[in-house]
Amino acid sequence: MKDYSFYIFFAYGFAVVVIGSLVVRITLDYRDLKRKLARFEQQEKGR
Amino acid sequence: MLKYANPTHFLALAARLIPWLGGASALALAVGLYLTFFVAPDDYQQGASVKIMYVHVPAAWLGMMCYMVMTSAALGTLVWRHPLADAAQKAAAPLGAAFTLLCLVTGSLWGKPMWGTWWVWDARLTSELVLFLIYLGLIGLWRTIEEPSQAARAAAILTLVGVVNIPIIKFSVDWWNTLHQSASVFRLGGPAISGAMMWPLLVMALGFTLLFFTLHLMEVRNEILRRRLRRLSILAASAEDADLSAEAAQ
């Protein structure tokens, strides 16, 4: 039987990269939006 | 149920659901990976390369399911003009693109050792590529039109036009002579694969589906916050303009 480790490793590695990128991007976006909203509310209180 | 169509209630519901859904998807994926690598046998023809199918097939299903979620949301946008439907549409497009890309790349990584080529212009592969391009087009459309409700209506129309591709993907292997194999799980005569391979595949598919719903909820939540921020910025800018006009009048 041939060795397919290279293809299997790359397929699962690519899946980890794609899913990991989605999770990181969405989480960072959420933090950024929360920070901006909090800053905005602070500014509005100060007005 | 209807009360969750209110963005504020939706945010509260999402905050409660996201940790549970995320945990459930991590658990299902961990069990699925264990079954894939330690329980499921190698295929008698494909050998160990069949392991790629446990990520390729769920990604393909999710790519299409995500489009159906987007189509339902598009109807919500066009029929009820509901802002939550707009957010659900926008949130689904990058997820669908990611899962379709994952399907195309893993399929290619399986195709090279099995078919001897990374790519063929086969009906199934080509229609899957078209799906990926539609997702990219939708992402581009959302980014091009600044006014969210206008962008939502344009994206909804494109989504409804593109949905014709979903049955083409599903039935391409029956309608045309393709190198891609025909359906082996969801088919009229019942599954054509052994239970020892099907159960790990179904557990992986469950993990991917839960992951999709987790990420989709997170993306919709982000979109609601983005719209709230935009609305507050516009209100603050109009208030500033009004102050300046009042000062000028004095």
PDB file of C-alpha atoms in Angstrom:
ATOM      1  CA  MET A   1       0.000   0.000   0.000  1.00  0.00           C
ATOM      2  CA  LYS A   2       1.337   3.443  -0.922  1.00  0.00           C
ATOM      3  CA  ASP A   3       2.129   6.037   1.711  1.00  0.00           C
ATOM      4  CA  TYR A   4      -0.340   8.927   1.620  1.00  0.00           C
ATOM      5  CA  SER A   5       0.863  10.679   4.792  1.00  0.00           C
ATOM      6  CA  PHE A   6       1.872  13.851   2.898  1.00  0.00           C
ATOM      7  CA  TYR A   7      -1.603  14.338   1.422  1.00  0.00           C
ATOM      8  CA  ILE A   8      -3.398  13.497   4.682  1.00  0.00           C
ATOM      9  CA  PHE A   9      -1.139  15.806   6.699  1.00  0.00           C
ATOM     10  CA  PHE A  10      -1.680  18.695   4.272  1.00  0.00           C
ATOM     11  CA  ALA A  11      -5.469  18.176   4.117  1.00  0.00           C
ATOM     12  CA  TYR A  12      -5.875  18.233   7.909  1.00  0.00           C
ATOM     13  CA  GLY A  13      -3.250  20.998   8.283  1.00  0.00           C
ATOM     14  CA  PHE A  14      -5.138  23.138   5.779  1.00  0.00           C
ATOM     15  CA  ALA A  15      -8.411  22.464   7.645  1.00  0.00           C
ATOM     16  CA  VAL A  16      -6.792  23.610  10.912  1.00  0.00           C
ATOM     17  CA  VAL A  17      -5.465  26.775   9.217  1.00  0.00           C
ATOM     18  CA  VAL A  18      -8.837  27.641   7.608  1.00  0.00           C
ATOM     19  CA  ILE A  19     -10.945  26.971  10.727  1.00  0.00           C
ATOM     20  CA  GLY A  20      -8.339  28.563  13.028  1.00  0.00           C
ATOM     21  CA  SER A  21      -8.226  31.706  10.853  1.00  0.00           C
ATOM     22  CA  LEU A  22     -12.022  31.983  10.961  1.00  0.00           C
ATOM     23  CA  VAL A  23     -12.136  31.648  14.750  1.00  0.00           C
ATOM     24  CA  VAL A  24      -9.280  34.135  15.299  1.00  0.00           C
ATOM     25  CA  ARG A  25     -10.658  36.688  12.817  1.00  0.00           C
ATOM     26  CA  ILE A  26     -14.179  36.583  14.285  1.00  0.00           C
ATOM     27  CA  THR A  27     -12.895  36.767  17.883  1.00  0.00           C
ATOM     28  CA  LEU A  28     -10.551  39.704  17.163  1.00  0.00           C
ATOM     29  CA  ASP A  29     -13.332  41.487  15.258  1.00  0.00           C
ATOM     30  CA  TYR A  30     -15.659  41.052  18.265  1.00  0.00           C
ATOM     31  CA  ARG A  31     -13.072  42.440  20.687  1.00  0.00           C
ATOM     32  CA  ASP A  32     -12.397  45.389  18.391  1.00  0.00           C
ATOM     33  CA  LEU A  33     -16.115  46.196  18.063  1.00  0.00           C
ATOM     34  CA  LYS A  34     -16.692  45.928  21.821  1.00  0.00           C
ATOM     35  CA  ARG A  35     -13.696  48.221  22.461  1.00  0.00           C
ATOM     36  CA  LYS A  36     -14.941  50.785  19.916  1.00  0.00           C
ATOM     37  CA  LEU A  37     -18.472  50.715  21.360  1.00  0.00           C
ATOM     38  CA  ALA A  38     -17.149  51.139  24.924  1.00  0.00           C
ATOM     39  CA  ARG A  39     -14.926  54.061  23.837  1.00  0.00           C
ATOM     40  CA  PHE A  40     -17.850  55.628  22.034  1.00  0.00           C
ATOM     41  CA  GLU A  41     -20.073  55.348  25.095  1.00  0.00           C
ATOM     42  CA  GLN A  42     -17.324  56.919  27.239  1.00  0.00           C
ATOM     43  CA  GLN A  43     -17.082  59.844  24.794  1.00  0.00           C
ATOM     44  CA  GLU A  44     -20.851  60.275  24.805  1.00  0.00           C
ATOM     45  CA  LYS A  45     -20.897  60.366  28.630  1.00  0.00           C
ATOM     46  CA  GLY A  46     -18.126  62.988  28.595  1.00  0.00           C
ATOM     47  CA  ARG A  47     -20.032  65.285  26.227  1.00  0.00           C
TER      48      ARG A  47
ATOM     49  CA  MET B   1     -39.467  32.672  19.088  1.00  0.00           C
ATOM     50  CA  LEU B   2     -40.326  36.023  17.533  1.00  0.00           C
ATOM     51  CA  LYS B   3     -38.766  37.920  20.411  1.00  0.00           C
ATOM     52  CA  TYR B   4     -35.339  36.607  19.327  1.00  0.00           C
ATOM     53  CA  ALA B   5     -35.806  38.436  16.030  1.00  0.00           C
ATOM     54  CA  ASN B   6     -35.100  41.552  18.085  1.00  0.00           C
ATOM     55  CA  PRO B   7     -31.306  42.217  17.858  1.00  0.00           C
ATOM     56  CA  THR B   8     -30.960  42.948  21.605  1.00  0.00           C
ATOM     57  CA  HIS B   9     -32.676  39.691  22.555  1.00  0.00           C
ATOM     58  CA  PHE B  10     -30.657  37.898  19.906  1.00  0.00           C
ATOM     59  CA  LEU B  11     -27.403  39.175  21.444  1.00  0.00           C
ATOM     60  CA  ALA B  12     -28.462  37.851  24.862  1.00  0.00           C
ATOM     61  CA  LEU B  13     -29.395  34.471  23.356  1.00  0.00           C
ATOM     62  CA  ALA B  14     -26.131  34.298  21.368  1.00  0.00           C
ATOM     63  CA  ALA B  15     -24.088  35.026  24.523  1.00  0.00           C
ATOM     64  CA  ARG B  16     -25.738  32.022  26.205  1.00  0.00           C
ATOM     65  CA  LEU B  17     -25.557  29.664  23.211  1.00  0.00           C
ATOM     66  CA  ILE B  18     -22.053  30.321  21.827  1.00  0.00           C
ATOM     67  CA  PRO B  19     -20.061  28.636  24.661  1.00  0.00           C
ATOM     68  CA  TRP B  20     -22.314  25.548  24.614  1.00  0.00           C
ATOM     69  CA  LEU B  21     -22.299  25.216  20.822  1.00  0.00           C
ATOM     70  CA  GLY B  22     -18.534  25.818  20.700  1.00  0.00           C
ATOM     71  CA  GLY B  23     -17.949  23.168  23.377  1.00  0.00           C
ATOM     72  CA  ALA B  24     -20.253  20.684  21.641  1.00  0.00           C
ATOM     73  CA  SER B  25     -18.528  21.207  18.274  1.00  0.00           C
ATOM     74  CA  ALA B  26     -15.052  20.789  19.860  1.00  0.00           C
ATOM     75  CA  LEU B  27     -16.221  17.570  21.532  1.00  0.00           C
ATOM     76  CA  ALA B  28     -17.832  16.193  18.357  1.00  0.00           C
ATOM     77  CA  LEU B  29     -14.728  17.044  16.300  1.00  0.00           C
ATOM     78  CA  ALA B  30     -12.423  15.429  18.892  1.00  0.00           C
ATOM     79  CA  VAL B  31     -14.531  12.219  18.889  1.00  0.00           C
ATOM     80  CA  GLY B  32     -14.764  12.358  15.081  1.00  0.00           C
ATOM     81  CA  LEU B  33     -10.973  12.682  14.708  1.00  0.00           C
ATOM     82  CA  TYR B  34     -10.428   9.788  17.134  1.00  0.00           C
ATOM     83  CA  LEU B  35     -12.859   7.597  15.170  1.00  0.00           C
ATOM     84  CA  THR B  36     -11.283   8.684  11.863  1.00  0.00           C
ATOM     85  CA  PHE B  37      -7.689   7.916  12.788  1.00  0.00           C
ATOM     86  CA  PHE B  38      -8.034   5.059  15.301  1.00  0.00           C
ATOM     87  CA  VAL B  39     -11.285   3.221  14.516  1.00  0.00           C
ATOM     88  CA  ALA B  40     -12.252   3.676  10.833  1.00  0.00           C
ATOM     89  CA  PRO B  41     -10.486   1.177   8.567  1.00  0.00           C
ATOM     90  CA  ASP B  42      -8.500   2.106   5.466  1.00  0.00           C
ATOM     91  CA  ASP B  43     -10.298   1.609   2.162  1.00  0.00           C
ATOM     92  CA  TYR B  44      -9.354  -1.524   0.230  1.00  0.00           C
ATOM     93  CA  GLN B  45      -8.689   0.541  -2.914  1.00  0.00           C
ATOM     94  CA  GLN B  46      -7.901   4.044  -1.630  1.00  0.00           C
ATOM     95  CA  GLY B  47      -5.786   2.912   1.331  1.00  0.00           C
ATOM     96  CA  ALA B  48      -5.213   5.562   4.029  1.00  0.00           C
ATOM     97  CA  SER B  49      -6.002   8.409   1.624  1.00  0.00           C
ATOM     98  CA  VAL B  50      -9.676   7.788   2.486  1.00  0.00           C
ATOM     99  CA  LYS B  51      -8.964   9.687   5.757  1.00  0.00           C
ATOM    100  CA  ILE B  52      -9.102  12.893   3.694  1.00  0.00           C
ATOM    101  CA  MET B  53     -12.782  12.163   3.007  1.00  0.00           C
ATOM    102  CA  TYR B  54     -13.638  12.710   6.684  1.00  0.00           C
ATOM    103  CA  VAL B  55     -12.833  16.389   6.282  1.00  0.00           C
ATOM    104  CA  HIS B  56     -13.596  16.803   2.547  1.00  0.00           C
ATOM    105  CA  VAL B  57     -17.188  15.486   2.634  1.00  0.00           C
ATOM    106  CA  PRO B  58     -18.362  17.486   5.714  1.00  0.00           C
ATOM    107  CA  ALA B  59     -16.760  20.618   4.221  1.00  0.00           C
ATOM    108  CA  ALA B  60     -18.654  20.022   0.945  1.00  0.00           C
ATOM    109  CA  TRP B  61     -21.948  19.515   2.803  1.00  0.00           C
ATOM    110  CA  LEU B  62     -21.360  22.631   4.877  1.00  0.00           C
ATOM    111  CA  GLY B  63     -20.503  24.702   1.793  1.00  0.00           C
ATOM    112  CA  MET B  64     -23.947  23.859   0.386  1.00  0.00           C
ATOM    113  CA  MET B  65     -25.837  24.043   3.694  1.00  0.00           C
ATOM    114  CA  CYS B  66     -24.371  27.471   4.334  1.00  0.00           C
ATOM    115  CA  TYR B  67     -25.744  28.600   0.975  1.00  0.00           C
ATOM    116  CA  MET B  68     -29.217  27.343   1.949  1.00  0.00           C
ATOM    117  CA  VAL B  69     -28.983  29.276   5.234  1.00  0.00           C
ATOM    118  CA  MET B  70     -28.017  32.343   3.199  1.00  0.00           C
ATOM    119  CA  THR B  71     -30.950  31.752   0.819  1.00  0.00           C
ATOM    120  CA  SER B  72     -33.426  31.605   3.740  1.00  0.00           C
ATOM    121  CA  ALA B  73     -31.928  34.816   5.123  1.00  0.00           C
ATOM    122  CA  ALA B  74     -32.122  36.411   1.664  1.00  0.00           C
ATOM    123  CA  LEU B  75     -35.864  35.675   1.608  1.00  0.00           C
ATOM    124  CA  GLY B  76     -36.091  37.256   5.068  1.00  0.00           C
ATOM    125  CA  THR B  77     -34.378  40.347   3.686  1.00  0.00           C
ATOM    126  CA  LEU B  78     -36.524  40.660   0.576  1.00  0.00           C
ATOM    127  CA  VAL B  79     -39.892  39.673   2.077  1.00  0.00           C
ATOM    128  CA  TRP B  80     -39.749  41.039   5.647  1.00  0.00           C
ATOM    129  CA  ARG B  81     -36.810  43.485   5.324  1.00  0.00           C
ATOM    130  CA  HIS B  82     -35.616  42.295   8.697  1.00  0.00           C
ATOM    131  CA  PRO B  83     -32.167  43.596   9.805  1.00  0.00           C
ATOM    132  CA  LEU B  84     -31.375  40.284  11.487  1.00  0.00           C
ATOM    133  CA  ALA B  85     -31.910  38.498   8.154  1.00  0.00           C
ATOM    134  CA  ASP B  86     -29.461  40.974   6.549  1.00  0.00           C
ATOM    135  CA  ALA B  87     -26.907  40.206   9.270  1.00  0.00           C
ATOM    136  CA  ALA B  88     -27.443  36.436   8.891  1.00  0.00           C
ATOM    137  CA  GLN B  89     -26.853  36.669   5.123  1.00  0.00           C
ATOM    138  CA  LYS B  90     -23.705  38.737   5.453  1.00  0.00           C
ATOM    139  CA  ALA B  91     -22.322  36.533   8.233  1.00  0.00           C
ATOM    140  CA  ALA B  92     -22.803  33.315   6.251  1.00  0.00           C
ATOM    141  CA  ALA B  93     -20.897  34.336   3.083  1.00  0.00           C
ATOM    142  CA  PRO B  94     -17.296  34.188   4.439  1.00  0.00           C
ATOM    143  CA  LEU B  95     -18.079  30.946   6.284  1.00  0.00           C
ATOM    144  CA  GLY B  96     -19.482  29.366   3.129  1.00  0.00           C
ATOM    145  CA  ALA B  97     -16.439  30.533   1.152  1.00  0.00           C
ATOM    146  CA  ALA B  98     -14.080  29.041   3.752  1.00  0.00           C
ATOM    147  CA  PHE B  99     -15.832  25.645   3.834  1.00  0.00           C
ATOM    148  CA  THR B 100     -16.068  25.502   0.024  1.00  0.00           C
ATOM    149  CA  LEU B 101     -12.367  26.358  -0.283  1.00  0.00           C
ATOM    150  CA  LEU B 102     -11.596  23.632   2.249  1.00  0.00           C
ATOM    151  CA  CYS B 103     -13.668  21.194   0.169  1.00  0.00           C
ATOM    152  CA  LEU B 104     -11.862  22.154  -3.058  1.00  0.00           C
ATOM    153  CA  VAL B 105      -8.357  21.945  -1.570  1.00  0.00           C
ATOM    154  CA  THR B 106      -8.901  18.672   0.309  1.00  0.00           C
ATOM    155  CA  GLY B 107     -10.569  17.213  -2.782  1.00  0.00           C
ATOM    156  CA  SER B 108      -7.527  18.184  -4.802  1.00  0.00           C
ATOM    157  CA  LEU B 109      -5.207  16.624  -2.206  1.00  0.00           C
ATOM    158  CA  TRP B 110      -7.203  13.398  -2.477  1.00  0.00           C
ATOM    159  CA  GLY B 111      -7.476  13.595  -6.277  1.00  0.00           C
ATOM    160  CA  LYS B 112      -3.731  13.765  -6.912  1.00  0.00           C
ATOM    161  CA  PRO B 113      -2.880  10.304  -5.499  1.00  0.00           C
ATOM    162  CA  MET B 114      -6.204   8.697  -6.537  1.00  0.00           C
ATOM    163  CA  TRP B 115      -6.918  10.195  -9.980  1.00  0.00           C
ATOM    164  CA  GLY B 116      -3.361  11.229 -10.800  1.00  0.00           C
ATOM    165  CA  THR B 117      -4.308  14.909 -11.144  1.00  0.00           C
ATOM    166  CA  TRP B 118      -4.944  17.860  -8.844  1.00  0.00           C
ATOM    167  CA  TRP B 119      -7.904  19.111 -10.912  1.00  0.00           C
ATOM    168  CA  VAL B 120     -10.245  18.147 -13.766  1.00  0.00           C
ATOM    169  CA  TRP B 121     -13.013  20.256 -15.331  1.00  0.00           C
ATOM    170  CA  ASP B 122     -15.533  17.696 -14.188  1.00  0.00           C
ATOM    171  CA  ALA B 123     -19.159  18.830 -13.603  1.00  0.00           C
ATOM    172  CA  ARG B 124     -19.015  18.337  -9.815  1.00  0.00           C
ATOM    173  CA  LEU B 125     -15.663  20.097  -9.375  1.00  0.00           C
ATOM    174  CA  THR B 126     -16.607  22.932 -11.715  1.00  0.00           C
ATOM    175  CA  SER B 127     -19.989  23.552 -10.049  1.00  0.00           C
ATOM    176  CA  GLU B 128     -18.251  23.528  -6.652  1.00  0.00           C
ATOM    177  CA  LEU B 129     -15.758  26.099  -7.979  1.00  0.00           C
ATOM    178  CA  VAL B 130     -18.702  28.195  -9.223  1.00  0.00           C
ATOM    179  CA  LEU B 131     -20.146  28.056  -5.688  1.00  0.00           C
ATOM    180  CA  PHE B 132     -16.844  29.360  -4.313  1.00  0.00           C
ATOM    181  CA  LEU B 133     -16.833  32.179  -6.898  1.00  0.00           C
ATOM    182  CA  ILE B 134     -20.439  33.106  -5.975  1.00  0.00           C
ATOM    183  CA  TYR B 135     -19.385  33.348  -2.332  1.00  0.00           C
ATOM    184  CA  LEU B 136     -16.473  35.613  -3.314  1.00  0.00           C
ATOM    185  CA  GLY B 137     -18.849  37.733  -5.420  1.00  0.00           C
ATOM    186  CA  LEU B 138     -21.209  38.107  -2.456  1.00  0.00           C
ATOM    187  CA  ILE B 139     -18.379  39.084  -0.105  1.00  0.00           C
ATOM    188  CA  GLY B 140     -17.258  41.658  -2.695  1.00  0.00           C
ATOM    189  CA  LEU B 141     -20.798  42.985  -3.049  1.00  0.00           C
ATOM    190  CA  TRP B 142     -21.175  43.452   0.710  1.00  0.00           C
ATOM    191  CA  ARG B 143     -17.898  45.372   0.793  1.00  0.00           C
ATOM    192  CA  THR B 144     -18.709  47.538  -2.231  1.00  0.00           C
ATOM    193  CA  ILE B 145     -22.079  48.942  -1.144  1.00  0.00           C
ATOM    194  CA  GLU B 146     -21.739  51.128   1.937  1.00  0.00           C
ATOM    195  CA  GLU B 147     -25.408  51.399   2.955  1.00  0.00           C
ATOM    196  CA  PRO B 148     -26.172  48.069   4.751  1.00  0.00           C
ATOM    197  CA  SER B 149     -29.841  47.750   3.712  1.00  0.00           C
ATOM    198  CA  GLN B 150     -29.015  48.398   0.032  1.00  0.00           C
ATOM    199  CA  ALA B 151     -26.139  45.917   0.193  1.00  0.00           C
ATOM    200  CA  ALA B 152     -28.468  43.364   1.804  1.00  0.00           C
ATOM    201  CA  ARG B 153     -31.057  43.668  -0.972  1.00  0.00           C
ATOM    202  CA  ALA B 154     -28.427  43.400  -3.731  1.00  0.00           C
ATOM    203  CA  ALA B 155     -26.792  40.409  -2.018  1.00  0.00           C
ATOM    204  CA  ALA B 156     -30.195  38.756  -1.497  1.00  0.00           C
ATOM    205  CA  ILE B 157     -30.985  38.985  -5.220  1.00  0.00           C
ATOM    206  CA  LEU B 158     -27.577  37.553  -6.168  1.00  0.00           C
ATOM    207  CA  THR B 159     -28.022  34.779  -3.573  1.00  0.00           C
ATOM    208  CA  LEU B 160     -31.429  33.813  -4.989  1.00  0.00           C
ATOM    209  CA  VAL B 161     -30.004  33.754  -8.520  1.00  0.00           C
ATOM    210  CA  GLY B 162     -27.046  31.636  -7.389  1.00  0.00           C
ATOM    211  CA  VAL B 163     -29.157  29.048  -5.549  1.00  0.00           C
ATOM    212  CA  VAL B 164     -29.759  27.319  -8.891  1.00  0.00           C
ATOM    213  CA  ASN B 165     -26.180  26.047  -8.549  1.00  0.00           C
ATOM    214  CA  ILE B 166     -26.983  23.954  -5.439  1.00  0.00           C
ATOM    215  CA  PRO B 167     -29.083  21.245  -7.181  1.00  0.00           C
ATOM    216  CA  ILE B 168     -26.526  21.341 -10.019  1.00  0.00           C
ATOM    217  CA  ILE B 169     -23.768  20.471  -7.521  1.00  0.00           C
ATOM    218  CA  LYS B 170     -25.881  17.764  -5.878  1.00  0.00           C
ATOM    219  CA  PHE B 171     -27.069  16.067  -9.076  1.00  0.00           C
ATOM    220  CA  SER B 172     -24.058  16.806 -11.334  1.00  0.00           C
ATOM    221  CA  VAL B 173     -22.750  13.286 -10.723  1.00  0.00           C
ATOM    222  CA  ASP B 174     -26.073  11.819 -11.924  1.00  0.00           C
ATOM    223  CA  TRP B 175     -26.743  14.176 -14.830  1.00  0.00           C
ATOM    224  CA  TRP B 176     -23.285  14.002 -16.409  1.00  0.00           C
ATOM    225  CA  ASN B 177     -20.484  11.487 -16.752  1.00  0.00           C
ATOM    226  CA  THR B 178     -18.096  12.647 -14.087  1.00  0.00           C
ATOM    227  CA  LEU B 179     -14.780  11.469 -12.726  1.00  0.00           C
ATOM    228  CA  HIS B 180     -16.149  12.368  -9.298  1.00  0.00           C
ATOM    229  CA  GLN B 181     -17.922   9.430  -7.690  1.00  0.00           C
ATOM    230  CA  SER B 182     -21.701   9.477  -7.256  1.00  0.00           C
ATOM    231  CA  ALA B 183     -23.436   9.999  -3.891  1.00  0.00           C
ATOM    232  CA  SER B 184     -22.566   7.334  -1.339  1.00  0.00           C
ATOM    233  CA  VAL B 185     -24.383   8.506   1.827  1.00  0.00           C
ATOM    234  CA  PHE B 186     -27.553  10.430   0.883  1.00  0.00           C
ATOM    235  CA  ARG B 187     -28.960   8.320  -1.937  1.00  0.00           C
ATOM    236  CA  LEU B 188     -32.222   6.579  -2.700  1.00  0.00           C
ATOM    237  CA  GLY B 189     -30.951   3.039  -2.127  1.00  0.00           C
ATOM    238  CA  GLY B 190     -29.438   3.923   1.267  1.00  0.00           C
ATOM    239  CA  PRO B 191     -25.766   4.518   2.104  1.00  0.00           C
ATOM    240  CA  ALA B 192     -23.247   2.651  -0.049  1.00  0.00           C
ATOM    241  CA  ILE B 193     -20.419   2.781   2.468  1.00  0.00           C
ATOM    242  CA  SER B 194     -19.703   0.505   5.390  1.00  0.00           C
ATOM    243  CA  GLY B 195     -20.952   1.527   8.844  1.00  0.00           C
ATOM    244  CA  ALA B 196     -17.361   1.448  10.124  1.00  0.00           C
ATOM    245  CA  MET B 197     -16.615   4.354   7.791  1.00  0.00           C
ATOM    246  CA  MET B 198     -20.016   6.053   7.844  1.00  0.00           C
ATOM    247  CA  TRP B 199     -20.256   6.670  11.596  1.00  0.00           C
ATOM    248  CA  PRO B 200     -16.931   8.539  11.859  1.00  0.00           C
ATOM    249  CA  LEU B 201     -18.017  10.548   8.796  1.00  0.00           C
ATOM    250  CA  LEU B 202     -21.370  11.430  10.393  1.00  0.00           C
ATOM    251  CA  VAL B 203     -19.704  12.422  13.689  1.00  0.00           C
ATOM    252  CA  MET B 204     -17.257  14.661  11.782  1.00  0.00           C
ATOM    253  CA  ALA B 205     -20.197  16.146   9.854  1.00  0.00           C
ATOM    254  CA  LEU B 206     -21.990  16.846  13.142  1.00  0.00           C
ATOM    255  CA  GLY B 207     -18.850  18.542  14.498  1.00  0.00           C
ATOM    256  CA  PHE B 208     -18.541  20.690  11.359  1.00  0.00           C
ATOM    257  CA  THR B 209     -22.250  21.604  11.475  1.00  0.00           C
ATOM    258  CA  LEU B 210     -22.072  22.648  15.136  1.00  0.00           C
ATOM    259  CA  LEU B 211     -18.904  24.600  14.346  1.00  0.00           C
ATOM    260  CA  PHE B 212     -20.685  26.370  11.500  1.00  0.00           C
ATOM    261  CA  PHE B 213     -23.598  27.400  13.744  1.00  0.00           C
ATOM    262  CA  THR B 214     -21.171  28.588  16.448  1.00  0.00           C
ATOM    263  CA  LEU B 215     -19.198  30.715  13.980  1.00  0.00           C
ATOM    264  CA  HIS B 216     -22.366  31.967  12.314  1.00  0.00           C
ATOM    265  CA  LEU B 217     -23.833  33.113  15.641  1.00  0.00           C
ATOM    266  CA  MET B 218     -20.521  34.852  16.437  1.00  0.00           C
ATOM    267  CA  GLU B 219     -20.468  36.569  13.029  1.00  0.00           C
ATOM    268  CA  VAL B 220     -24.125  37.683  13.310  1.00  0.00           C
ATOM    269  CA  ARG B 221     -23.364  39.076  16.785  1.00  0.00           C
ATOM    270  CA  ASN B 222     -20.401  41.018  15.312  1.00  0.00           C
ATOM    271  CA  GLU B 223     -22.580  42.344  12.504  1.00  0.00           C
ATOM    272  CA  ILE B 224     -25.235  43.596  14.962  1.00  0.00           C
ATOM    273  CA  LEU B 225     -22.529  45.382  16.979  1.00  0.00           C
ATOM    274  CA  ARG B 226     -21.034  46.834  13.758  1.00  0.00           C
ATOM    275  CA  ARG B 227     -24.437  48.245  12.765  1.00  0.00           C
ATOM    276  CA  ARG B 228     -24.994  49.613  16.267  1.00  0.00           C
ATOM    277  CA  LEU B 229     -21.609  51.353  16.131  1.00  0.00           C
ATOM    278  CA  ARG B 230     -22.389  52.759  12.688  1.00  0.00           C
ATOM    279  CA  ARG B 231     -25.779  54.069  13.834  1.00  0.00           C
ATOM    280  CA  LEU B 232     -24.271  55.674  16.943  1.00  0.00           C
ATOM    281  CA  SER B 233     -21.504  57.310  14.854  1.00  0.00           C
ATOM    282  CA  ILE B 234     -24.103  58.770  12.472  1.00  0.00           C
ATOM    283  CA  LEU B 235     -26.220  60.040  15.395  1.00  0.00           C
ATOM    284  CA  ALA B 236     -23.159  61.589  17.073  1.00  0.00           C
ATOM    285  CA  ALA B 237     -22.093  63.231  13.801  1.00  0.00           C
ATOM    286  CA  SER B 238     -25.600  64.698  13.284  1.00  0.00           C
ATOM    287  CA  ALA B 239     -25.655  65.959  16.899  1.00  0.00           C
ATOM    288  CA  GLU B 240     -22.263  67.622  16.346  1.00  0.00           C
ATOM    289  CA  ASP B 241     -23.540  69.239  13.139  1.00  0.00           C
ATOM    290  CA  ALA B 242     -26.637  70.506  14.995  1.00  0.00           C
ATOM    291  CA  ASP B 243     -24.417  71.967  17.787  1.00  0.00           C
ATOM    292  CA  LEU B 244     -22.212  73.720  15.224  1.00  0.00           C
ATOM    293  CA  SER B 245     -25.240  75.142  13.400  1.00  0.00           C
ATOM    294  CA  ALA B 246     -26.703  76.409  16.711  1.00  0.00           C
ATOM    295  CA  GLU B 247     -23.381  78.047  17.612  1.00  0.00           C
ATOM    296  CA  ALA B 248     -23.146  79.663  14.176  1.00  0.00           C
ATOM    297  CA  ALA B 249     -26.724  80.981  14.506  1.00  0.00           C
ATOM    298  CA  GLN B 250     -25.862  82.623  17.845  1.00  0.00           C
TER     299      GLN B 250
END
